[in-house]
C-alpha cells in the first residue's frame, strides 16, 4: 500500500562548512539543467574563492535553489566526493528507511519531481527561488520498501534495455552522418553523375557540358560588370598548381579558384545590436547573424527567421541581400552555410555569394564547403574568436562541373538527402518510443 511522505521526512538538509586553505586546490560543482547531471565546474585554489563554501559527499542529493524548477538536481557522483558548493546549492542525506536511494533517483527522472520543484519555487522575475517550507511540505506517495526493491528491478531492467538501444541508435546516427559525408564527397568529385555523363557527352565550347567553356563565360560576365561599374575590381586569384589538386575530376570538369565562379562579397554593417540599438528600434528589416546561418541546417538549408531587425536607419548603413543568396560564415562558426529564405541584411562576419548562372552553382558551393569545412577552419588563428578573411574563401580550389551537370548533381543529392531524412526520422521515432516506454514504467512505480 502506498503511503504519503513529506519531503522533509526523507530528505535531510546538510550544511558542512568548508575550511578553505589558501594554497589547496578545490573542486567546484555545478548542476546542469534539464536533469543533465552534477558535474565539475572547475578547480581553483582556496585563496581565489571569495564566498563561503560548503563540502558535499558522494551519494547525496543536491539541487540548485535557483534552477531546481529547470531540472537542476541530481545525485553527487563518486568523483565529486569532497567537492565544494556555494549556499545557492542545497544538498541532502537520503533517509533510506523511507525511500531507497535508487528508487528516489528514479523519482527525480519523472515530471512528478520536477513539478514539485516548480510549485515550490516563488519570487519575482529573475529572482525565483526554491522556497524551503513549500518544498519540504511537498508530499510523494511511496510503496513499502520491499515493493520499491521489486520496482527497482523492473526499472533497471528497462533502463538496461534503453541504454543498449541508445548505443545502437547512436551507431546508426554515426553511419548516417558518414553516409551524408560520402554522398556529398562523391557529388563534388563527379562520381554521383557518371551515368548522366554517359548520356550527355561533352560538347566542346558548350557551357552545359564543358566546364572550361562555363568558366570562360562567367569570367567574361564579371569583366563586363566591372567595366560597367557594377562590380569592383577583384584581387588576382592564385594560379592552379597541378600538384596541389586534391583529387581527380571528370574530363568535362575543371579545377579553378572558388572566387572565379561568381561574386563573393562580405556583408555590410558598422553597428551591431549590442552597440547601437537606435538602428534596430521598431525595425522590420531582417538582420541575419552567424548563428542564424548555422541554424539553417535545421530548416533544409534555408534561413527563414532571425532575432534582430533593422529600421530604415540601420538599412541605410548596410545592404539588403536578395532571397536565395548563399551565406557563408567567416567568423565564430566558420564555413557554415545557408540560403536566405527572405531578403535580409547581414554583417561582415558573413559572406554572400551571388551566382552568375543559376541556383545550382550555389548548391554546389554549399556541398563543397561542407566537405572541406575542417580544412578551412585550420586557416583561422588560434584565438578566442576564430575568423578567416574573404581571400581564404575565394582562393580555395574548387572542382567546377558543367552547368547542366550541376543541375543533375543537385537533383541527385536532393533525392538521396530525402532518404537520409527519412532514416533520421525513423531513428528519432525509435528514440521517442524507447523514452515513452521508460516513462510508462516510471509512472507505474510512482503514480
PDB file of N, CA, C and O in Angstrom, residues 33 64 112 117 181 203 211 250 289 371 392 412 417 442:
ATOM      1  N   UNK A  33      20.976  21.995 -16.045  1.00  0.00           N
ATOM      2  CA  UNK A  33      19.516  21.979 -16.061  1.00  0.00           C
ATOM      3  C   UNK A  33      19.013  20.811 -16.907  1.00  0.00           C
ATOM      4  O   UNK A  33      19.799  20.118 -17.558  1.00  0.00           O
ATOM      5  N   UNK A  64      19.877  22.945  -7.188  1.00  0.00           N
ATOM      6  CA  UNK A  64      20.130  24.394  -7.239  1.00  0.00           C
ATOM      7  C   UNK A  64      18.878  25.116  -6.770  1.00  0.00           C
ATOM      8  O   UNK A  64      17.795  24.906  -7.326  1.00  0.00           O
ATOM      9  N   UNK A 112       6.892  14.250 -12.060  1.00  0.00           N
ATOM     10  CA  UNK A 112       6.372  14.448 -10.706  1.00  0.00           C
ATOM     11  C   UNK A 112       7.324  15.276  -9.857  1.00  0.00           C
ATOM     12  O   UNK A 112       6.914  16.229  -9.181  1.00  0.00           O
ATOM     13  N   UNK A 117       9.316  20.833  -7.731  1.00  0.00           N
ATOM     14  CA  UNK A 117      10.281  21.937  -7.689  1.00  0.00           C
ATOM     15  C   UNK A 117       9.682  23.212  -8.278  1.00  0.00           C
ATOM     16  O   UNK A 117       9.926  24.308  -7.775  1.00  0.00           O
ATOM     17  N   UNK A 181      28.230  12.487 -45.603  1.00  0.00           N
ATOM     18  CA  UNK A 181      29.549  12.999 -45.993  1.00  0.00           C
ATOM     19  C   UNK A 181      30.004  12.338 -47.294  1.00  0.00           C
ATOM     20  O   UNK A 181      30.526  13.011 -48.198  1.00  0.00           O
ATOM     21  N   UNK A 203      30.360  18.446 -75.117  1.00  0.00           N
ATOM     22  CA  UNK A 203      30.413  19.174 -76.388  1.00  0.00           C
ATOM     23  C   UNK A 203      31.314  20.385 -76.169  1.00  0.00           C
ATOM     24  O   UNK A 203      30.970  21.302 -75.426  1.00  0.00           O
ATOM     25  N   UNK A 211      32.895  22.433 -68.694  1.00  0.00           N
ATOM     26  CA  UNK A 211      33.112  23.371 -67.594  1.00  0.00           C
ATOM     27  C   UNK A 211      34.109  24.467 -67.967  1.00  0.00           C
ATOM     28  O   UNK A 211      34.009  25.583 -67.462  1.00  0.00           O
ATOM     29  N   UNK A 250      36.153  14.466 -63.548  1.00  0.00           N
ATOM     30  CA  UNK A 250      35.917  14.072 -64.945  1.00  0.00           C
ATOM     31  C   UNK A 250      36.542  15.062 -65.938  1.00  0.00           C
ATOM     32  O   UNK A 250      36.774  16.229 -65.627  1.00  0.00           O
ATOM     33  N   UNK A 289      22.501  36.956 -38.531  1.00  0.00           N
ATOM     34  CA  UNK A 289      23.799  36.845 -37.890  1.00  0.00           C
ATOM     35  C   UNK A 289      24.336  35.419 -38.056  1.00  0.00           C
ATOM     36  O   UNK A 289      23.637  34.535 -38.555  1.00  0.00           O
ATOM     37  N   UNK A 371      32.146  19.694 -47.294  1.00  0.00           N
ATOM     38  CA  UNK A 371      33.178  18.654 -47.353  1.00  0.00           C
ATOM     39  C   UNK A 371      34.545  19.145 -46.883  1.00  0.00           C
ATOM     40  O   UNK A 371      35.336  18.360 -46.349  1.00  0.00           O
ATOM     41  N   UNK A 392      40.674  33.897 -48.191  1.00  0.00           N
ATOM     42  CA  UNK A 392      40.830  32.449 -47.961  1.00  0.00           C
ATOM     43  C   UNK A 392      39.725  31.692 -48.672  1.00  0.00           C
ATOM     44  O   UNK A 392      39.959  30.637 -49.287  1.00  0.00           O
ATOM     45  N   UNK A 412      20.135  14.812 -57.800  1.00  0.00           N
ATOM     46  CA  UNK A 412      20.502  13.502 -57.238  1.00  0.00           C
ATOM     47  C   UNK A 412      20.759  13.610 -55.731  1.00  0.00           C
ATOM     48  O   UNK A 412      20.290  12.770 -54.945  1.00  0.00           O
ATOM     49  N   UNK A 417      19.254  12.877 -50.068  1.00  0.00           N
ATOM     50  CA  UNK A 417      19.107  13.506 -48.759  1.00  0.00           C
ATOM     51  C   UNK A 417      17.697  13.312 -48.197  1.00  0.00           C
ATOM     52  O   UNK A 417      17.509  13.241 -46.983  1.00  0.00           O
ATOM     53  N   UNK A 442       8.061   4.141 -15.194  1.00  0.00           N
ATOM     54  CA  UNK A 442       8.217   5.052 -14.054  1.00  0.00           C
ATOM     55  C   UNK A 442       6.863   5.510 -13.517  1.00  0.00           C
ATOM     56  O   UNK A 442       6.669   5.608 -12.300  1.00  0.00           O
TER      57      UNK A 442
END
